[in-house]
GROMACS .gro file of N, CA and C in nm:
model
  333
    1UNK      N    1   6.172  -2.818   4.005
    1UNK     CA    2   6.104  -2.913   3.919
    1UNK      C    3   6.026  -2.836   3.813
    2UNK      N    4   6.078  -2.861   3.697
    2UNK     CA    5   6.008  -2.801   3.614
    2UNK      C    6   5.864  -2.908   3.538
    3UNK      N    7   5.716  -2.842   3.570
    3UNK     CA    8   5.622  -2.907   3.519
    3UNK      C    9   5.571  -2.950   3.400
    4UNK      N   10   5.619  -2.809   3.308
    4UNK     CA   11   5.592  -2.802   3.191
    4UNK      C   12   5.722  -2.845   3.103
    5UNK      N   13   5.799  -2.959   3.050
    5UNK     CA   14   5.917  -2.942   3.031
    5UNK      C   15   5.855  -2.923   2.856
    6UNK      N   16   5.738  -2.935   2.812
    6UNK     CA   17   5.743  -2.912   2.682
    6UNK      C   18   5.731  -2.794   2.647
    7UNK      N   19   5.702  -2.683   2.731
    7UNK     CA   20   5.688  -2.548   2.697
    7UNK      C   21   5.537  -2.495   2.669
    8UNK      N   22   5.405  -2.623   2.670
    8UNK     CA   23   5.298  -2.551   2.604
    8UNK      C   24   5.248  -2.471   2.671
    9UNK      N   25   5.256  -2.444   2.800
    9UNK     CA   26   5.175  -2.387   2.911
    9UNK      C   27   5.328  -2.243   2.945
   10UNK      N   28   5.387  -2.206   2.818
   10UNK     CA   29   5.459  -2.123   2.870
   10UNK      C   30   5.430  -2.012   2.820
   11UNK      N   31   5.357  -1.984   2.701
   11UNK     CA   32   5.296  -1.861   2.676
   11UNK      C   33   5.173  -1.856   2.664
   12UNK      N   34   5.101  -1.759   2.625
   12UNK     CA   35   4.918  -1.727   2.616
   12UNK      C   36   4.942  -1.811   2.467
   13UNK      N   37   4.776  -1.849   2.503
   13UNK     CA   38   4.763  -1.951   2.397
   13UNK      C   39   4.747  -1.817   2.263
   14UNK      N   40   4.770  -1.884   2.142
   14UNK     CA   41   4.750  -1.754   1.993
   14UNK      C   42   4.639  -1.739   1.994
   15UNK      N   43   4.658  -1.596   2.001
   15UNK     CA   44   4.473  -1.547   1.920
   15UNK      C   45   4.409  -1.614   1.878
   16UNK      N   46   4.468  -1.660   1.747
   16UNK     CA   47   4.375  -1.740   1.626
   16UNK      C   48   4.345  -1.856   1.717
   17UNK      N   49   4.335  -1.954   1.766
   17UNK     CA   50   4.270  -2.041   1.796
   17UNK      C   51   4.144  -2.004   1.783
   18UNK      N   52   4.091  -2.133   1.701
   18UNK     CA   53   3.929  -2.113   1.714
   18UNK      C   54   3.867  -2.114   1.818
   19UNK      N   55   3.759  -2.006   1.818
   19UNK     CA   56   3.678  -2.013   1.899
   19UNK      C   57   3.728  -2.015   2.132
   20UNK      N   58   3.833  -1.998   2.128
   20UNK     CA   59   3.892  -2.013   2.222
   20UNK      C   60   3.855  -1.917   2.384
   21UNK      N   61   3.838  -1.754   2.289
   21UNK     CA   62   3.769  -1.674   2.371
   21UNK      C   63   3.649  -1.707   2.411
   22UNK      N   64   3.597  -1.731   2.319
   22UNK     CA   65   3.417  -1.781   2.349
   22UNK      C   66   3.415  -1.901   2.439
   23UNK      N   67   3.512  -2.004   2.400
   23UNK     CA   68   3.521  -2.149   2.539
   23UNK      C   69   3.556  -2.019   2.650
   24UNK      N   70   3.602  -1.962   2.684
   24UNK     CA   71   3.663  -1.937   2.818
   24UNK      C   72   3.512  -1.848   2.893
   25UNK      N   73   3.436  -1.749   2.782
   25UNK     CA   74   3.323  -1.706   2.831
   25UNK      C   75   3.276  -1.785   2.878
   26UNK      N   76   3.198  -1.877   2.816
   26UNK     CA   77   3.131  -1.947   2.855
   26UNK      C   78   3.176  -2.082   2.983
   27UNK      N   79   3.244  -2.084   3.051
   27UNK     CA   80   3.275  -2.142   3.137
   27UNK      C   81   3.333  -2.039   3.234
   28UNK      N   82   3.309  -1.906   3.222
   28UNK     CA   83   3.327  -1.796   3.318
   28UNK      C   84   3.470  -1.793   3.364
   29UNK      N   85   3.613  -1.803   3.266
   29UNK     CA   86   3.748  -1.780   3.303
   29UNK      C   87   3.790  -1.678   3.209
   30UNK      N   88   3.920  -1.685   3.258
   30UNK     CA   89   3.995  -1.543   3.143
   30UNK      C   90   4.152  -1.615   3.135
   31UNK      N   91   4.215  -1.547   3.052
   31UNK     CA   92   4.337  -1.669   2.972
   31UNK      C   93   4.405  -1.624   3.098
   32UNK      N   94   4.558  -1.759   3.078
   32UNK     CA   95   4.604  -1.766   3.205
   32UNK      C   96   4.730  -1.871   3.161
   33UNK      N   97   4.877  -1.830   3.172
   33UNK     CA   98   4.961  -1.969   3.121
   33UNK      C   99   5.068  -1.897   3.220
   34UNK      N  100   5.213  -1.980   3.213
   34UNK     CA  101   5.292  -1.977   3.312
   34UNK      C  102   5.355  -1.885   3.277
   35UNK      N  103   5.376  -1.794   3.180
   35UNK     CA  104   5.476  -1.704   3.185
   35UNK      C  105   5.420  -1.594   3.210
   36UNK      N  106   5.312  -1.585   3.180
   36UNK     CA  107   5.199  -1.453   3.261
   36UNK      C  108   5.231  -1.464   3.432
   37UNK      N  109   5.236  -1.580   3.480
   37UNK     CA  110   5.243  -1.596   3.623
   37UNK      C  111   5.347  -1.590   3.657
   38UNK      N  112   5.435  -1.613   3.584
   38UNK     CA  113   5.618  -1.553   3.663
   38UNK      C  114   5.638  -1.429   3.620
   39UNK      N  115   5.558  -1.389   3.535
   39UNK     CA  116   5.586  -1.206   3.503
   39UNK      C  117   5.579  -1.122   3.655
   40UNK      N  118   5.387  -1.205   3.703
   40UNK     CA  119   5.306  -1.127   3.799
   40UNK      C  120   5.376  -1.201   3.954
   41UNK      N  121   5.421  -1.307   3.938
   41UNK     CA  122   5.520  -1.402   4.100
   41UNK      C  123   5.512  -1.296   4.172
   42UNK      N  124   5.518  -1.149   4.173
   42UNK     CA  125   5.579  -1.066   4.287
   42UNK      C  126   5.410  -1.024   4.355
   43UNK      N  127   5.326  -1.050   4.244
   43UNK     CA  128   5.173  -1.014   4.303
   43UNK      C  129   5.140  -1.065   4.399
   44UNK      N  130   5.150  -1.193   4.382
   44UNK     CA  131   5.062  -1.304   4.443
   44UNK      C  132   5.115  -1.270   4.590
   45UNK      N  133   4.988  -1.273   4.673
   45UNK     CA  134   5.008  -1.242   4.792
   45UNK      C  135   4.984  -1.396   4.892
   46UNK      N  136   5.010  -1.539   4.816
   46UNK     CA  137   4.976  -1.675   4.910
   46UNK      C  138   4.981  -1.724   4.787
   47UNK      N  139   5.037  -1.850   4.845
   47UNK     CA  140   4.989  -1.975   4.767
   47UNK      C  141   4.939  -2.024   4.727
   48UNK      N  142   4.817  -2.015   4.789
   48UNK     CA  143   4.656  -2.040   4.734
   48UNK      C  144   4.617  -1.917   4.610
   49UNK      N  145   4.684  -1.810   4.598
   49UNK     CA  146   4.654  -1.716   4.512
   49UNK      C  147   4.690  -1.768   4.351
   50UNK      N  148   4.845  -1.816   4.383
   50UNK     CA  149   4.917  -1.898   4.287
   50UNK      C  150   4.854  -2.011   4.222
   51UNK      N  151   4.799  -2.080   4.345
   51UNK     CA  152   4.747  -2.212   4.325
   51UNK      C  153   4.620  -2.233   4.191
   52UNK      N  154   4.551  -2.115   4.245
   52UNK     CA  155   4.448  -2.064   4.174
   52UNK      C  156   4.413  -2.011   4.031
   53UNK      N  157   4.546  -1.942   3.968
   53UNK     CA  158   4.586  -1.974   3.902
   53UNK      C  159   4.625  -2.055   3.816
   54UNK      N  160   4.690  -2.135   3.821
   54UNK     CA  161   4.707  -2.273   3.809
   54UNK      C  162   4.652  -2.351   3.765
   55UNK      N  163   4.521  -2.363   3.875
   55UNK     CA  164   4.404  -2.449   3.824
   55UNK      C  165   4.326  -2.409   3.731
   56UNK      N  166   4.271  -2.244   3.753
   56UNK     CA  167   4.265  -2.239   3.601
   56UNK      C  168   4.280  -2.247   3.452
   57UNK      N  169   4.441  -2.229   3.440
   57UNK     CA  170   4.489  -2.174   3.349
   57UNK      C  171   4.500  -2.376   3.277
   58UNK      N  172   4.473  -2.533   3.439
   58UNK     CA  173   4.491  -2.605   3.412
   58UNK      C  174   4.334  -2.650   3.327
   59UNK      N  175   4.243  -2.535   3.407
   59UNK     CA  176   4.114  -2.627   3.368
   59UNK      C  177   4.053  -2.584   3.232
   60UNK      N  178   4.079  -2.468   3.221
   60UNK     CA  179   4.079  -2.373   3.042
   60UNK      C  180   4.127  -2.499   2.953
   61UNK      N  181   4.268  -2.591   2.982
   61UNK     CA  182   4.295  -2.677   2.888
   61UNK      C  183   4.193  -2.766   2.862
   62UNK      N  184   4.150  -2.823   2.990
   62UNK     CA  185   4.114  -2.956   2.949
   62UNK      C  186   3.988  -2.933   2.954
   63UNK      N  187   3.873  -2.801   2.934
   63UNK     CA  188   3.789  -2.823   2.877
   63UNK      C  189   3.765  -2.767   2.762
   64UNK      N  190   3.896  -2.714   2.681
   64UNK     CA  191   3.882  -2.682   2.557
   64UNK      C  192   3.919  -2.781   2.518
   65UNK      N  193   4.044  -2.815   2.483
   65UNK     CA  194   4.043  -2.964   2.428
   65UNK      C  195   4.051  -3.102   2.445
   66UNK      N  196   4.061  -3.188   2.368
   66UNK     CA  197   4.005  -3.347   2.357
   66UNK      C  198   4.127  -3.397   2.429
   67UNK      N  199   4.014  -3.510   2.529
   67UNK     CA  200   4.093  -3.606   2.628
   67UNK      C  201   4.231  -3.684   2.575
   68UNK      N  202   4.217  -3.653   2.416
   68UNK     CA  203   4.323  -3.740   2.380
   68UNK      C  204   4.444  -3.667   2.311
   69UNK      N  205   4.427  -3.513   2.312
   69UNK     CA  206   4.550  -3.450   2.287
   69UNK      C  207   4.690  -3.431   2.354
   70UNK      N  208   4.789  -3.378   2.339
   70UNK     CA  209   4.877  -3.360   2.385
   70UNK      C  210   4.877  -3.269   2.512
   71UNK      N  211   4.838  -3.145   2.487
   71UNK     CA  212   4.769  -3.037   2.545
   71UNK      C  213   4.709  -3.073   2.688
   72UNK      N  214   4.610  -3.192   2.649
   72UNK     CA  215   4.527  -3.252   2.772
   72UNK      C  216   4.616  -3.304   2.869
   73UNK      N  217   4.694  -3.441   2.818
   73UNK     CA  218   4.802  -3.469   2.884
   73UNK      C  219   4.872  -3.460   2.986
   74UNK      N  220   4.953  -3.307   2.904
   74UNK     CA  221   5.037  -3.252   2.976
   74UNK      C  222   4.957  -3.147   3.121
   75UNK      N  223   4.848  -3.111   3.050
   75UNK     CA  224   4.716  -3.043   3.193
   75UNK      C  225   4.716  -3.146   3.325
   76UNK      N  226   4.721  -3.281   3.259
   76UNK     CA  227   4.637  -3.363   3.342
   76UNK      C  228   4.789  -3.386   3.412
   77UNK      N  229   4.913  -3.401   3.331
   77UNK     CA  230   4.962  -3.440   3.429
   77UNK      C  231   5.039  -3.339   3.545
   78UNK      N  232   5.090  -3.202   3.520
   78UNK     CA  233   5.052  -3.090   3.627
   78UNK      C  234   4.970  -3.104   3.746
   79UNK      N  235   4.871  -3.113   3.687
   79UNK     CA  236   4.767  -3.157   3.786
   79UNK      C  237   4.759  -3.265   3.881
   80UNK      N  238   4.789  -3.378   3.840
   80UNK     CA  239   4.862  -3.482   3.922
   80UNK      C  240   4.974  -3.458   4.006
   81UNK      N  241   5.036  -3.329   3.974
   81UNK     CA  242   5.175  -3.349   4.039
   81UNK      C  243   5.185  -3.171   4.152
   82UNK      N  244   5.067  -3.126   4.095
   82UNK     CA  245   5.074  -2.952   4.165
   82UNK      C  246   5.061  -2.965   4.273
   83UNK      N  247   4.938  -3.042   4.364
   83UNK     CA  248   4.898  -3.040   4.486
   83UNK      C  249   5.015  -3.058   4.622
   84UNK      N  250   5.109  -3.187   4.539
   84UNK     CA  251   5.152  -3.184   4.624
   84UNK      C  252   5.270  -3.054   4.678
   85UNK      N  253   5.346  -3.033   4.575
   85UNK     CA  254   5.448  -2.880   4.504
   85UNK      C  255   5.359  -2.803   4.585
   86UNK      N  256   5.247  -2.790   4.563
   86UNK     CA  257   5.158  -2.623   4.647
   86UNK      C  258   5.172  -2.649   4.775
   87UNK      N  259   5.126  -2.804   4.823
   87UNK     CA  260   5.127  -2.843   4.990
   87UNK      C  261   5.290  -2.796   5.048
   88UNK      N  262   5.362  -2.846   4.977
   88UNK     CA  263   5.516  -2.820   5.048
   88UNK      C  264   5.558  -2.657   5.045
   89UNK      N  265   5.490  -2.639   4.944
   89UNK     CA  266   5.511  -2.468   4.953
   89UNK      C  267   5.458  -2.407   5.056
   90UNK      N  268   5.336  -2.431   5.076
   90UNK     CA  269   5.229  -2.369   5.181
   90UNK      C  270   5.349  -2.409   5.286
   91UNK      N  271   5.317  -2.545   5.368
   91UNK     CA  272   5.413  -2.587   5.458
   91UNK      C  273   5.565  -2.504   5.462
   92UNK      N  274   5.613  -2.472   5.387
   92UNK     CA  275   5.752  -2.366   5.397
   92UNK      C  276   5.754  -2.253   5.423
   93UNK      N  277   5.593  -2.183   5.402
   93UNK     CA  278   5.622  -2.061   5.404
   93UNK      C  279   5.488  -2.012   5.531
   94UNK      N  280   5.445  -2.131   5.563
   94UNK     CA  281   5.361  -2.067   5.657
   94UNK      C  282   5.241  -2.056   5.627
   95UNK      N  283   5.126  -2.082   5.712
   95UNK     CA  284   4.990  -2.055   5.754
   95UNK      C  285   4.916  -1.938   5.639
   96UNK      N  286   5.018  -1.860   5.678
   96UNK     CA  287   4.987  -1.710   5.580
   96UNK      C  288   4.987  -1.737   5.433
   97UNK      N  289   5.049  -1.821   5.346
   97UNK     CA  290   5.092  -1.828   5.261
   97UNK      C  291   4.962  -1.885   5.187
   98UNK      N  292   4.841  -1.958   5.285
   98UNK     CA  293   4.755  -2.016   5.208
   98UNK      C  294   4.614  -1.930   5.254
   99UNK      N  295   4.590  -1.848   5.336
   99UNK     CA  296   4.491  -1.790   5.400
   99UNK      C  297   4.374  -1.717   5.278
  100UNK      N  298   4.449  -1.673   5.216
  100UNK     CA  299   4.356  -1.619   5.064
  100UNK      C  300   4.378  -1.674   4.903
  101UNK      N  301   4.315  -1.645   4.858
  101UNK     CA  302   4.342  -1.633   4.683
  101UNK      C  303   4.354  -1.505   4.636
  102UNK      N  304   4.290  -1.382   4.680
  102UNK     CA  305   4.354  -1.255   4.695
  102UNK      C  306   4.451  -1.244   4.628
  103UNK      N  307   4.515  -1.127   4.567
  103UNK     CA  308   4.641  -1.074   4.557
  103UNK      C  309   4.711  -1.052   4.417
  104UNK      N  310   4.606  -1.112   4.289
  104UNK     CA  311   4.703  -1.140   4.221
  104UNK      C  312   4.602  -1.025   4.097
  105UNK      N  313   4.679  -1.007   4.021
  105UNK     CA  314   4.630  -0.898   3.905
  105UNK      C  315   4.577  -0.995   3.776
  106UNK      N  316   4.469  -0.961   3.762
  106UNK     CA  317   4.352  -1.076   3.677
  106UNK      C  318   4.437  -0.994   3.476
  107UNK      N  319   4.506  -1.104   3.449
  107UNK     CA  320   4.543  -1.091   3.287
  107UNK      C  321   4.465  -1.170   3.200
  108UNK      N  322   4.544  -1.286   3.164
  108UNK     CA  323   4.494  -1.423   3.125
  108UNK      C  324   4.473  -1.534   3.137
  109UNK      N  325   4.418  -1.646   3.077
  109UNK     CA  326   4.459  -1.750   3.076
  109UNK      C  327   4.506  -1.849   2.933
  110UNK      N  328   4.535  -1.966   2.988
  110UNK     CA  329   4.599  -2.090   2.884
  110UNK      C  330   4.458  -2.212   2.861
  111UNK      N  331   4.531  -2.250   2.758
  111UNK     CA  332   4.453  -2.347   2.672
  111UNK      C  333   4.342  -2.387   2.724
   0.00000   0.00000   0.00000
């Protein structure tokens, strides 16, 4: 199942965005989008590591931009649909698979 079928969450968001680094300081994250995370897939040591991810790279969107963008949307609707995708994963691969967030090599994040 692919989540993102529009592609926005498939590379690091552009430099130039305004002000974008400074949103992420100040809400204490670092950039984070899906193709950074299938680069690093072999890191992640659990699901919950992945997961974690994820939520970041979901929550960078939607508190940089407006409830009524596209951007938001597509965050919100991931998000609606991850928990369960992570639960069946966990469940497939075992106990182990969710025990940490551990494991994964800190790059970036998305919108």
């Amino acid at each position: 199942m692919d989540l993102d079928e529009s592609g926005i969450f498939a590379e690091p968001v552009p430099d130039d965005v305004p002000d974008y680094d400074g949103h992420l300081a100040l809400i204490g994250t670092e950039r984070m989008d899906l193709g950074t995370m299938k680069k690093q897939s072999r890191r992640y040591k659990s699901v919950a590591a992945l997961r974690d991810d994820l939520t970041m790279m979901l929550r960078n969107c939607m508190t940089y931009n407006e409830p009524d963008s596209i951007f938001f949307a597509v965050a919100e609707m991931i998000a609606v649909q991850a928990p369960a995708i992570a639960a069946s994963a966990i469940a497939k691969f075992g106990g182990a698979a969710a025990t940490s967030s551990g494991g994964r090599s800190k790059k970036r994040a998305r919108r």
